[in-house]
Tab-separated table of C-alpha atoms in Angstrom:
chain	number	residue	atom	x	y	z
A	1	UNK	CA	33.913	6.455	-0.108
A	2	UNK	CA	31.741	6.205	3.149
A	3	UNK	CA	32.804	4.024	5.514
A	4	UNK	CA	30.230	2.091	6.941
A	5	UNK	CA	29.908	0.016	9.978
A	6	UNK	CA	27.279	-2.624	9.996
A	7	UNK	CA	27.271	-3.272	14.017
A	8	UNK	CA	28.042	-0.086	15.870
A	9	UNK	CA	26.821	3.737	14.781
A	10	UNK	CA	29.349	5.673	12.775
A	11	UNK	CA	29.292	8.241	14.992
A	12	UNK	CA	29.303	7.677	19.018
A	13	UNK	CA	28.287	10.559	20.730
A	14	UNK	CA	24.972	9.938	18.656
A	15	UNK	CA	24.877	6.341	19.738
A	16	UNK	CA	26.212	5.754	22.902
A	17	UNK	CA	27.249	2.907	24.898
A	18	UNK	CA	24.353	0.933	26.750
A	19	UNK	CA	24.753	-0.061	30.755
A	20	UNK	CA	26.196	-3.238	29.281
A	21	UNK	CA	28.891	-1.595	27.285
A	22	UNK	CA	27.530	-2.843	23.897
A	23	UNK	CA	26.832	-0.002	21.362
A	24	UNK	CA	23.215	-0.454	19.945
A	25	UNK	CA	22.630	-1.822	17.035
A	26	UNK	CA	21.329	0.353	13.822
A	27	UNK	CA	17.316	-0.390	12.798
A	28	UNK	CA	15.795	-0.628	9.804
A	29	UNK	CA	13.562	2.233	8.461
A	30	UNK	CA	10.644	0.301	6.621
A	31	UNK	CA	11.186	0.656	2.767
A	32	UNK	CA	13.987	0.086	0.609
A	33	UNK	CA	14.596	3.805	-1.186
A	34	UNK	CA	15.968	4.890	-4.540
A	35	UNK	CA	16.543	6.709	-5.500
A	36	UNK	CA	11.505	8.678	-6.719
A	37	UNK	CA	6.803	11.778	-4.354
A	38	UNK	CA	5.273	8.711	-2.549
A	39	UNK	CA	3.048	9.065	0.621
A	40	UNK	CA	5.153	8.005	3.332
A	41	UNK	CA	2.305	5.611	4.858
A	42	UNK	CA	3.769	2.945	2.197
A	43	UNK	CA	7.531	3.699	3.001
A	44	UNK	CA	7.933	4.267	-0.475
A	45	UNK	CA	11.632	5.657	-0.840
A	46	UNK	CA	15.438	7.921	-7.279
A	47	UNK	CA	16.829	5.961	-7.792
A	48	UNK	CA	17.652	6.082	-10.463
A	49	UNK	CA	15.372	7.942	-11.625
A	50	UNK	CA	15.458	6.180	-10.386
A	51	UNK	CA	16.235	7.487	-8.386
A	52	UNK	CA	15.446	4.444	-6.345
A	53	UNK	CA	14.307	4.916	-1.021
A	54	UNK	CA	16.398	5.708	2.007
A	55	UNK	CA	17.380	3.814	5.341
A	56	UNK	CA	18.649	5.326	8.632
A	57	UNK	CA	19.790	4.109	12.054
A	58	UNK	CA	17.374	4.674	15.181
A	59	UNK	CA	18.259	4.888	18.522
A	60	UNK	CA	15.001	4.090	20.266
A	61	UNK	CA	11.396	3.314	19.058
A	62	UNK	CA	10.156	6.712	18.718
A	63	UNK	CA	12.833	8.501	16.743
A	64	UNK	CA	13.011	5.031	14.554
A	65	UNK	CA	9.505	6.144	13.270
A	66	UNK	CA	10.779	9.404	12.367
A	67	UNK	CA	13.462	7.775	10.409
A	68	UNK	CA	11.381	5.483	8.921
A	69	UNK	CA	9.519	8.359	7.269
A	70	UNK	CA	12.785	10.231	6.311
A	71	UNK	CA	13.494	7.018	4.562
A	72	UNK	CA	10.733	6.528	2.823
A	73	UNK	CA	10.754	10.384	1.281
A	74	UNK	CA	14.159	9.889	-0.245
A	75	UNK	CA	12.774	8.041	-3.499
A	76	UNK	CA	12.649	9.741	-6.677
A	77	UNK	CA	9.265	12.258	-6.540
A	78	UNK	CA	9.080	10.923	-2.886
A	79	UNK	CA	6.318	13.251	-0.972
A	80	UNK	CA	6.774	13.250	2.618
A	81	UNK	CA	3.356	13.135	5.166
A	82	UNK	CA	6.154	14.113	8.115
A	83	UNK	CA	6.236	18.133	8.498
A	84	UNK	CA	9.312	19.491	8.278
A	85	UNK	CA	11.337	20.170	11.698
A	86	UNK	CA	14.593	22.226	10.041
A	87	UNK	CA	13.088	25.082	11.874
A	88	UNK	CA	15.926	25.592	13.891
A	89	UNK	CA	19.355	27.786	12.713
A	90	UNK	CA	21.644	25.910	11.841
A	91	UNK	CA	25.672	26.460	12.037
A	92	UNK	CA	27.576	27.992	9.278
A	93	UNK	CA	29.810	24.739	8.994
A	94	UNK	CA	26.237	22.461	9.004
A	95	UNK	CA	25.064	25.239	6.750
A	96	UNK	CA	28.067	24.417	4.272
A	97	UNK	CA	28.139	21.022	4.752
A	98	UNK	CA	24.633	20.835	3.813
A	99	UNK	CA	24.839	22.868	0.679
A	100	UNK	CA	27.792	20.509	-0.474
A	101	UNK	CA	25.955	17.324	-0.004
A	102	UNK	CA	23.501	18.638	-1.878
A	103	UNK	CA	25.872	20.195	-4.684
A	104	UNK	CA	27.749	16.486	-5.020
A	105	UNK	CA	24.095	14.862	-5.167
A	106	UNK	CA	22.981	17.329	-8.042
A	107	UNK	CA	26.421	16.921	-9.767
A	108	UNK	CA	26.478	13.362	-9.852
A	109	UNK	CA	23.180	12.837	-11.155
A	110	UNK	CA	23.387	15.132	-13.424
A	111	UNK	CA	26.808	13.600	-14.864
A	112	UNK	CA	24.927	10.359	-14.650
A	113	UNK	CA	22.076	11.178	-17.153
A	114	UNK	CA	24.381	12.933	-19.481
A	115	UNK	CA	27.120	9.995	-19.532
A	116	UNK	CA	24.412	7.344	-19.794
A	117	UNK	CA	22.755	9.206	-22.525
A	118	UNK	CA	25.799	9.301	-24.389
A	119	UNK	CA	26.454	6.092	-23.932
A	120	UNK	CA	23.130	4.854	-24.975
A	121	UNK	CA	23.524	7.072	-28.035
A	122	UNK	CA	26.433	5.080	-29.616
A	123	UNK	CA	25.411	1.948	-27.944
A	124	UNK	CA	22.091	1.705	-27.793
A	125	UNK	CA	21.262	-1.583	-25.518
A	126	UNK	CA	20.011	-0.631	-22.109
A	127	UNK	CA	19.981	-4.040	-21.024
A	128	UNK	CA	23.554	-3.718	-21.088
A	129	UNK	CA	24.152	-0.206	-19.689
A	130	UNK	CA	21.578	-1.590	-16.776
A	131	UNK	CA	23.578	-4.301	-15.872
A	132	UNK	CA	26.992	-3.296	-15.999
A	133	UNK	CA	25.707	0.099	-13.816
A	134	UNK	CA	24.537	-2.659	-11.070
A	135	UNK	CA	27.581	-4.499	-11.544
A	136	UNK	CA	29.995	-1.298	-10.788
A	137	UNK	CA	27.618	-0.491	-7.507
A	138	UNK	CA	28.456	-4.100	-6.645
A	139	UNK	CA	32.110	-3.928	-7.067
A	140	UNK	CA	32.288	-0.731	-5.226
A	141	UNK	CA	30.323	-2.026	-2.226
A	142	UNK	CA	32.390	-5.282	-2.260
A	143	UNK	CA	35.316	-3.239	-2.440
A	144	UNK	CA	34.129	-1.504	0.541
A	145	UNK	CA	33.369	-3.917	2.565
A	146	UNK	CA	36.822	-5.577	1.891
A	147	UNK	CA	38.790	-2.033	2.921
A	148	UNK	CA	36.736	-1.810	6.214
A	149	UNK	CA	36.836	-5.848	7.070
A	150	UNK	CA	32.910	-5.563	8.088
A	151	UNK	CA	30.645	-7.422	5.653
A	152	UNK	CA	26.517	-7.573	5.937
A	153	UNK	CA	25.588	-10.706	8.148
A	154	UNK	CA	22.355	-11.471	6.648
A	155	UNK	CA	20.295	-14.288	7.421
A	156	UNK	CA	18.193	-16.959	5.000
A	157	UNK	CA	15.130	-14.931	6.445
A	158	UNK	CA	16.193	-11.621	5.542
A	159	UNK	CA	17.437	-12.782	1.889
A	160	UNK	CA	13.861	-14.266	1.147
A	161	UNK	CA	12.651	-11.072	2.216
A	162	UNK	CA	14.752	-9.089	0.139
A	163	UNK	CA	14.075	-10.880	-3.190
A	164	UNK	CA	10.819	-9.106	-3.667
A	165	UNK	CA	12.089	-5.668	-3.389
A	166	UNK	CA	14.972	-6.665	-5.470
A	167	UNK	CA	12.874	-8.010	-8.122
A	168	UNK	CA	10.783	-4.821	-8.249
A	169	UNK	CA	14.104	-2.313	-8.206
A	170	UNK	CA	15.285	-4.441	-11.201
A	171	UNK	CA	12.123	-3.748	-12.731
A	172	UNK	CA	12.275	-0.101	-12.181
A	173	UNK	CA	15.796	0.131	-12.912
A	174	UNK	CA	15.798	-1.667	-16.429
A	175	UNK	CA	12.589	0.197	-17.826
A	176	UNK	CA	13.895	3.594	-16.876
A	177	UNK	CA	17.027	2.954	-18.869
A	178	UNK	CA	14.855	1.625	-21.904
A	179	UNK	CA	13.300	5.011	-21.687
A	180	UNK	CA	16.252	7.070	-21.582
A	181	UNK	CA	17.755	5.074	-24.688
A	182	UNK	CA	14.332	5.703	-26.874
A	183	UNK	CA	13.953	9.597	-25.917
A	184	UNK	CA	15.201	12.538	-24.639
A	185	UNK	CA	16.579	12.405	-21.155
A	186	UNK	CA	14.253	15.288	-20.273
A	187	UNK	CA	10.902	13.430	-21.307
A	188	UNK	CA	11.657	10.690	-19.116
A	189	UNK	CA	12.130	12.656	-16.221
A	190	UNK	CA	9.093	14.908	-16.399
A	191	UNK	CA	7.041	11.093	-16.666
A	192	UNK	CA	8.901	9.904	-14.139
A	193	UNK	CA	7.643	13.005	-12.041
A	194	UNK	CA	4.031	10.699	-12.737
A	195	UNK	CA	5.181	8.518	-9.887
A	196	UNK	CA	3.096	9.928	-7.109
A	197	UNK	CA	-0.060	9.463	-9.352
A	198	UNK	CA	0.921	5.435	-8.905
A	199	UNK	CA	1.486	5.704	-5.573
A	200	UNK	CA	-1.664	7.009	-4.336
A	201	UNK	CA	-3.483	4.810	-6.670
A	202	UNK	CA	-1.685	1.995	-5.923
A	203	UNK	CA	-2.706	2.909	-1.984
A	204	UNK	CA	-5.691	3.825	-2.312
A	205	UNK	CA	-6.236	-0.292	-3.362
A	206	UNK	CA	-4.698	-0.988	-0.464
A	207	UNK	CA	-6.604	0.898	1.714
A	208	UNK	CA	-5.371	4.065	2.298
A	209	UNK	CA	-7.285	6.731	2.595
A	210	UNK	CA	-6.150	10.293	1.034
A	211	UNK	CA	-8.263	13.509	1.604
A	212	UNK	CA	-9.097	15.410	-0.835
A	213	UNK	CA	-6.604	17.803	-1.502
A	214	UNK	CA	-3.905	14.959	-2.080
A	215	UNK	CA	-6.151	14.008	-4.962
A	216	UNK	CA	-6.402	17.459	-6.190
A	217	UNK	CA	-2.747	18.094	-6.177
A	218	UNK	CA	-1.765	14.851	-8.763
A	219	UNK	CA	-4.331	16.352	-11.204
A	220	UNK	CA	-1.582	18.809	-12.416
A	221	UNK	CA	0.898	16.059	-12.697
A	222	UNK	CA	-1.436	13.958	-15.104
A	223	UNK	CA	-2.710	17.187	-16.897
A	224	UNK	CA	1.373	18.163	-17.173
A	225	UNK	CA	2.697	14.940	-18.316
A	226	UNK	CA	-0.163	14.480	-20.881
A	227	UNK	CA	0.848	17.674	-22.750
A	228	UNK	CA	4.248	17.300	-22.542
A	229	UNK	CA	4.153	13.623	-24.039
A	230	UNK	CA	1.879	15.328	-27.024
A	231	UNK	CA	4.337	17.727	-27.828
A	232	UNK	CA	7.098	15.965	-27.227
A	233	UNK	CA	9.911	16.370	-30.705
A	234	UNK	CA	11.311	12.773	-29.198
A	235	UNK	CA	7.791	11.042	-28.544
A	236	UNK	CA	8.472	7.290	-28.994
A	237	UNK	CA	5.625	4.854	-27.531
A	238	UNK	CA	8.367	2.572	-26.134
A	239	UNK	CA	10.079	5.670	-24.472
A	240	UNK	CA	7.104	6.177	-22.743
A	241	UNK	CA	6.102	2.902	-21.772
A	242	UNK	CA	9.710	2.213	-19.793
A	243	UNK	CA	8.685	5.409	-18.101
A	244	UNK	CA	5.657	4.501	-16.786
A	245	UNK	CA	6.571	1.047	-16.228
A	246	UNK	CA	9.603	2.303	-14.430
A	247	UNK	CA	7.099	4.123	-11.972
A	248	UNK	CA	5.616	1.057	-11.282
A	249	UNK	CA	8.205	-0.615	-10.201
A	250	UNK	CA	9.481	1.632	-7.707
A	251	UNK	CA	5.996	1.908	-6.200
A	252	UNK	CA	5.555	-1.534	-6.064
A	253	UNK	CA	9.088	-2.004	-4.778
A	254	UNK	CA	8.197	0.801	-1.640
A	255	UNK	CA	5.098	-1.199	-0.921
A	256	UNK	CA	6.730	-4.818	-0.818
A	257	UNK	CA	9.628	-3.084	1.100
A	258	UNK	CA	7.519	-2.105	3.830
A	259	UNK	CA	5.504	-5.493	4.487
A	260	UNK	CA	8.843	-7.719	4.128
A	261	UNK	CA	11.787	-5.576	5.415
A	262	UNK	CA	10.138	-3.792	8.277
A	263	UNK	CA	10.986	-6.372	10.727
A	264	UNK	CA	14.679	-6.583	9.813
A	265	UNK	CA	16.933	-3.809	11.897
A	266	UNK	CA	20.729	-5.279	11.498
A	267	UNK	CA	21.530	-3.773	7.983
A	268	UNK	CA	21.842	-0.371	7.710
A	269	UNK	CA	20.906	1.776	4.722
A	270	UNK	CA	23.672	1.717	2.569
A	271	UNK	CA	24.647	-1.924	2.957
A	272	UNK	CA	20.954	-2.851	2.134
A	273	UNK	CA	21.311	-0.825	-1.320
A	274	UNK	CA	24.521	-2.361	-1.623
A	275	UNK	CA	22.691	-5.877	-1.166
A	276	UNK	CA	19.899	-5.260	-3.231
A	277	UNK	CA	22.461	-3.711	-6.217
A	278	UNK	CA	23.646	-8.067	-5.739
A	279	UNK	CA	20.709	-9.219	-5.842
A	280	UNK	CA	18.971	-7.263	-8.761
A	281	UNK	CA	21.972	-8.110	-10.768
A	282	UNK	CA	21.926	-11.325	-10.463
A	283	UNK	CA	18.256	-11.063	-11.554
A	284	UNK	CA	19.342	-8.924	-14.637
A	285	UNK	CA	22.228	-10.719	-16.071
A	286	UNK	CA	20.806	-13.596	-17.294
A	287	UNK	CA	17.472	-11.756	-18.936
A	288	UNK	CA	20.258	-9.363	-20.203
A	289	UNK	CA	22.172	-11.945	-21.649
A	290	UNK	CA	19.184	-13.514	-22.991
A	291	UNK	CA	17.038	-10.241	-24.862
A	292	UNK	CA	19.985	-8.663	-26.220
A	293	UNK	CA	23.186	-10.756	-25.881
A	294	UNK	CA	23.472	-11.675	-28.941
A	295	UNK	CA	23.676	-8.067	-30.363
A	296	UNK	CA	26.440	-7.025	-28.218
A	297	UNK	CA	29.382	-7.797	-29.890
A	298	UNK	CA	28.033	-6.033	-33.229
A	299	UNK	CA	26.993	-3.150	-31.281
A	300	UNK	CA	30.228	-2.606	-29.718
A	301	UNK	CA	32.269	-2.241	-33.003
A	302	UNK	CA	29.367	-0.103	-34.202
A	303	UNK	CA	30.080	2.031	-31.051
A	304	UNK	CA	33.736	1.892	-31.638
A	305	UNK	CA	33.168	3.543	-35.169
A	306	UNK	CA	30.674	6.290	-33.756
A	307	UNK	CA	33.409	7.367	-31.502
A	308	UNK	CA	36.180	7.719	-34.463
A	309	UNK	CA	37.668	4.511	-32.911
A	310	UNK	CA	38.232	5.915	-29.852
A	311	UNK	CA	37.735	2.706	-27.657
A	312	UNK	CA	38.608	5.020	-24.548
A	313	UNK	CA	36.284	7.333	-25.096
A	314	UNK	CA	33.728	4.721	-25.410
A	315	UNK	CA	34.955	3.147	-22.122
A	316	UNK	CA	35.704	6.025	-19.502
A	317	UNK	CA	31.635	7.326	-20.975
A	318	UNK	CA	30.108	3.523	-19.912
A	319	UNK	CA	31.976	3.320	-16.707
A	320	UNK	CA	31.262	7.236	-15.893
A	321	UNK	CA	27.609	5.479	-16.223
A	322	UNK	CA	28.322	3.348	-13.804
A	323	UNK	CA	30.196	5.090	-11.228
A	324	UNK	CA	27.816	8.179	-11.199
A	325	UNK	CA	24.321	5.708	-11.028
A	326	UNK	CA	26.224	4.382	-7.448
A	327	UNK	CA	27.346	8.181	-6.507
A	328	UNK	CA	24.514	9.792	-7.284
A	329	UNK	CA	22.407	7.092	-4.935
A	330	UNK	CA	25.359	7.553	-2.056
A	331	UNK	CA	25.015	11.148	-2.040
A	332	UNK	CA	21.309	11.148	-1.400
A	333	UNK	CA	21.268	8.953	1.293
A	334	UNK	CA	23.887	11.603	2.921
A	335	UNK	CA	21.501	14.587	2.123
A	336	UNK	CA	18.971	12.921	3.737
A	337	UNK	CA	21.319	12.504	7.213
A	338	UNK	CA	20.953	16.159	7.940
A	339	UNK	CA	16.942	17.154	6.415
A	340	UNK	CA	13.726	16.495	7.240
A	341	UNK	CA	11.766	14.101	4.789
A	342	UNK	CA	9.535	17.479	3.544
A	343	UNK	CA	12.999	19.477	3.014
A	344	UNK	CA	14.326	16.316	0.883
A	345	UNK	CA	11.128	15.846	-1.279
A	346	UNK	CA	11.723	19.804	-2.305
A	347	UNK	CA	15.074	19.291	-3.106
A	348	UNK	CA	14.406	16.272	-4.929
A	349	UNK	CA	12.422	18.237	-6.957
A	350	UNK	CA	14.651	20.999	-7.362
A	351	UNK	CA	17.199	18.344	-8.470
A	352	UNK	CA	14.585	16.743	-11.340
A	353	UNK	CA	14.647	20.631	-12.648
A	354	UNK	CA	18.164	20.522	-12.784
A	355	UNK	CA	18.761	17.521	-14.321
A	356	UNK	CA	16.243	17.794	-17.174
A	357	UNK	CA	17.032	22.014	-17.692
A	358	UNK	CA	21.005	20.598	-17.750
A	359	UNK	CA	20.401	17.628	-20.027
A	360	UNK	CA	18.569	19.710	-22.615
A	361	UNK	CA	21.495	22.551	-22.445
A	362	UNK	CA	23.887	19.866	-23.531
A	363	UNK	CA	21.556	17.638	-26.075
A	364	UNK	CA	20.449	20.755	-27.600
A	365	UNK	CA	17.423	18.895	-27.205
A	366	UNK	CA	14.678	20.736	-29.364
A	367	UNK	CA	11.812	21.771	-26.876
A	368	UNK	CA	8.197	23.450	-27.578
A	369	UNK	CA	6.960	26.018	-25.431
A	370	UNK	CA	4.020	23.748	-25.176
A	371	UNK	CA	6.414	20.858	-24.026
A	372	UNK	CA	7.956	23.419	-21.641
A	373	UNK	CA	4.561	24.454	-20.397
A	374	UNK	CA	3.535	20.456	-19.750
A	375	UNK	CA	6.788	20.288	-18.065
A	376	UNK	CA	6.911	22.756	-15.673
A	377	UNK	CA	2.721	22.255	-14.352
A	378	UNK	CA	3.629	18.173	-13.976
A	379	UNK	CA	6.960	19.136	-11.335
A	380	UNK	CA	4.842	22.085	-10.021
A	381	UNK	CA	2.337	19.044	-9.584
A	382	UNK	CA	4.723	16.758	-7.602
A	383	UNK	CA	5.923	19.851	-5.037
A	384	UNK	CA	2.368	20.352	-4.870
A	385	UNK	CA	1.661	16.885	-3.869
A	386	UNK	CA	4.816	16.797	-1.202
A	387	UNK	CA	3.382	19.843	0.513
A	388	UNK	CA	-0.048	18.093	1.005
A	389	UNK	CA	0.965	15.213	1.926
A	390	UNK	CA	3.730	16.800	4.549
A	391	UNK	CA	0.588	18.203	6.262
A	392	UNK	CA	-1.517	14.982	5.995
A	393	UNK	CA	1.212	13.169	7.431
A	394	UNK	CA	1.317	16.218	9.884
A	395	UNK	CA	-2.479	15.910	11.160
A	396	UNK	CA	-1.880	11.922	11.529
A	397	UNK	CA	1.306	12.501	14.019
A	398	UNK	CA	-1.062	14.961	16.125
A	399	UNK	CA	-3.447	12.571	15.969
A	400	UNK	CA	-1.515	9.870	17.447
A	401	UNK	CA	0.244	12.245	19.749
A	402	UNK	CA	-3.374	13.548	21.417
């Protein structure tokens, strides 16, 4: 478990002391992540998958932009417009470090989608799964911040401004496990690769202005996702509705992030998830409680007698759920630490490959090579998108910069 100090940097030699002899205090990176490829303009930060955005501590205005941006590519299908600066070698020991980080963030997310697949299968209520997965993030960040005596101080105006981006997490969080419990873990992953179609639409409303080469590159990701959903052996309408509506969310969550949070610099990155795992389950419990609450106790012993009556089983694969939905989020927040936003976005991608070629290895998931073919064009789409939109983001830094 990371130990994480909310008033000093976790590390002093990066941070050191000011004239005064106070330490200075971490700042806020401009979207809320999860971990999902969004133009970085937004801050949009998979989430879950997810895969929900990332936050890091600055030292001083102009690497807190930087940050900002490395933030904002952690999100599931997050496309970074910051080039990537890992040009230099690094040490063996970073080298390793690196490639574990990495490893552990694969792992767990892998683990995660298999264990809440199972679970789903045997118990199929994702309002459930949803909110107990929240609930175990909460525990373990209120366990942490017991162990290390340091707790968030958060004040009434940064709560108000965190509801919104709760509200939209929730959102994404809740409709991506609907998904998962109506088709094959793989399906809603390649739609969830969609997510940078939303984002630049969702922009472009906004205001932001994409050349023409950003437009070009989502065309494979709508041309991909549109033949895999036709050939699909799993195709269910409601499978692919949580999908999409799970993209929206997150999108709409990295927008609201940017225009509420921005301002706030006292919590750092993992405490904010931490606080926004609080407040999105308090939003989910009741509506929980309230769609499918009444189903739960039936479904349980139905569970109980699809396991052989193994109530362990049925336990250690709900809380595995859990405990890999909070890992798998940790872990990508620590990969980000040592990458550039543009190194992240591939790996992210790299990691959506994994996950989906590893969930249909263990489903035995039936696939068509026309379903393959969809597949692979919509996540050659989103690395497509990540390297365009590194070099947009590129042109605007040397624009500033001149």
């Amino acid at each position: 478990m990371m130990s994480l100090n909310l008033t000093h940097s976790p590390t002093p030699a990066a941070f050191p002391k000011s004239t005064t002899g106070h330490r200075r205090h971490f700042s806020i990176p401009a979207a809320f992540p999860q971990l999902h490829r969004r133009n970085s303009s937004l801050i949009s930060a998979s989430a879950a998958n997810g895969d929900q955005s990332r936050f890091l501590p600055a030292q001083s205005a102009a690497p807190r932009s930087r940050l900002a941006v490395k933030s904002a590519a952690a999100a599931e299908g997050s496309g970074s417009s910051i080039p990537d600066s890992d040009s230099n070698p690094k040490p063996v020991n970073q080298t390793l470090k690196l490639a574990t980080v990495f490893g552990l963030w694969y792992f767990h997310n892998v683990i995660f989608n298999i264990y809440n697949k199972k679970s789903l299968n045997v118990f199929p209520y994702p309002w459930f799964l949803a909110t107990f997965q929240l609930f175990t993030g909460c525990i373990w960040m209120l366990a942490n911040w017991s162990i290390n005596r340091r707790f968030p101080k958060i004040s009434k105006e940064f709560l108000l401004a965190l509801l919104g981006p709760a509200l939209f997490h929730t959102v994404g969080h809740i409709s991506a496990c609907v998904s998962f419990s109506k088709v094959a873990v793989s399906f809603t992953h390649v739609i969830k690769s969609a997510e940078p179609v939303f984002s630049v639409i969702f922009s472009s409303f906004l205001g932001e202005i994409y050349p023409l080469k950003v437009w070009l590159s989502i065309l494979p990701i709508v041309f991909g996702c549109s033949l895999a959903a036709v050939t699909e052996v799993s195709f269910n309408l409601g499978g692919l509705s949580g999908a999409m509506i799970s993209n929206f969310g997150f999108v709409l969550r990295n927008i609201y992030s940017k225009k509420s949070l921005q301002n706030f610099k006292e919590i750092d990155g993992l405490n904010l998830y931490g606080l926004i795992s609080l407040v999105s389950f308090v939003y989910l419990l009741p509506v929980a409680i309230l769609v499918e609450g009444s189903q739960w106790v039936g479904g349980y012993k139905n569970a109980i007698v699809a396991v052989g009556g193994r109530s362990m089983e049925f336990y250690g694969m709900v809380l595995c759920s859990g405990i890999f939905y909070h890992l798998y989020n940790q872990s990508s927040y620590q990969a980000l630490d040592d990458i550039s936003p543009l190194t992240f976005s591939v790996g992210n991608t790299m990691k959506r490959v994994v996950v989906i070629v590893a969930t249909v290895l263990f489903f035995r998931n039936p696939v068509k090579p026309l379903n393959a073919l969809g597949s692979g064009i919509a996540i050659l789409g989103t690395f497509l998108y990540s390297q365009v939109t590194a070099k947009k983001g590129k042109k605007k830094e040397e624009e500033k910069s001149s």
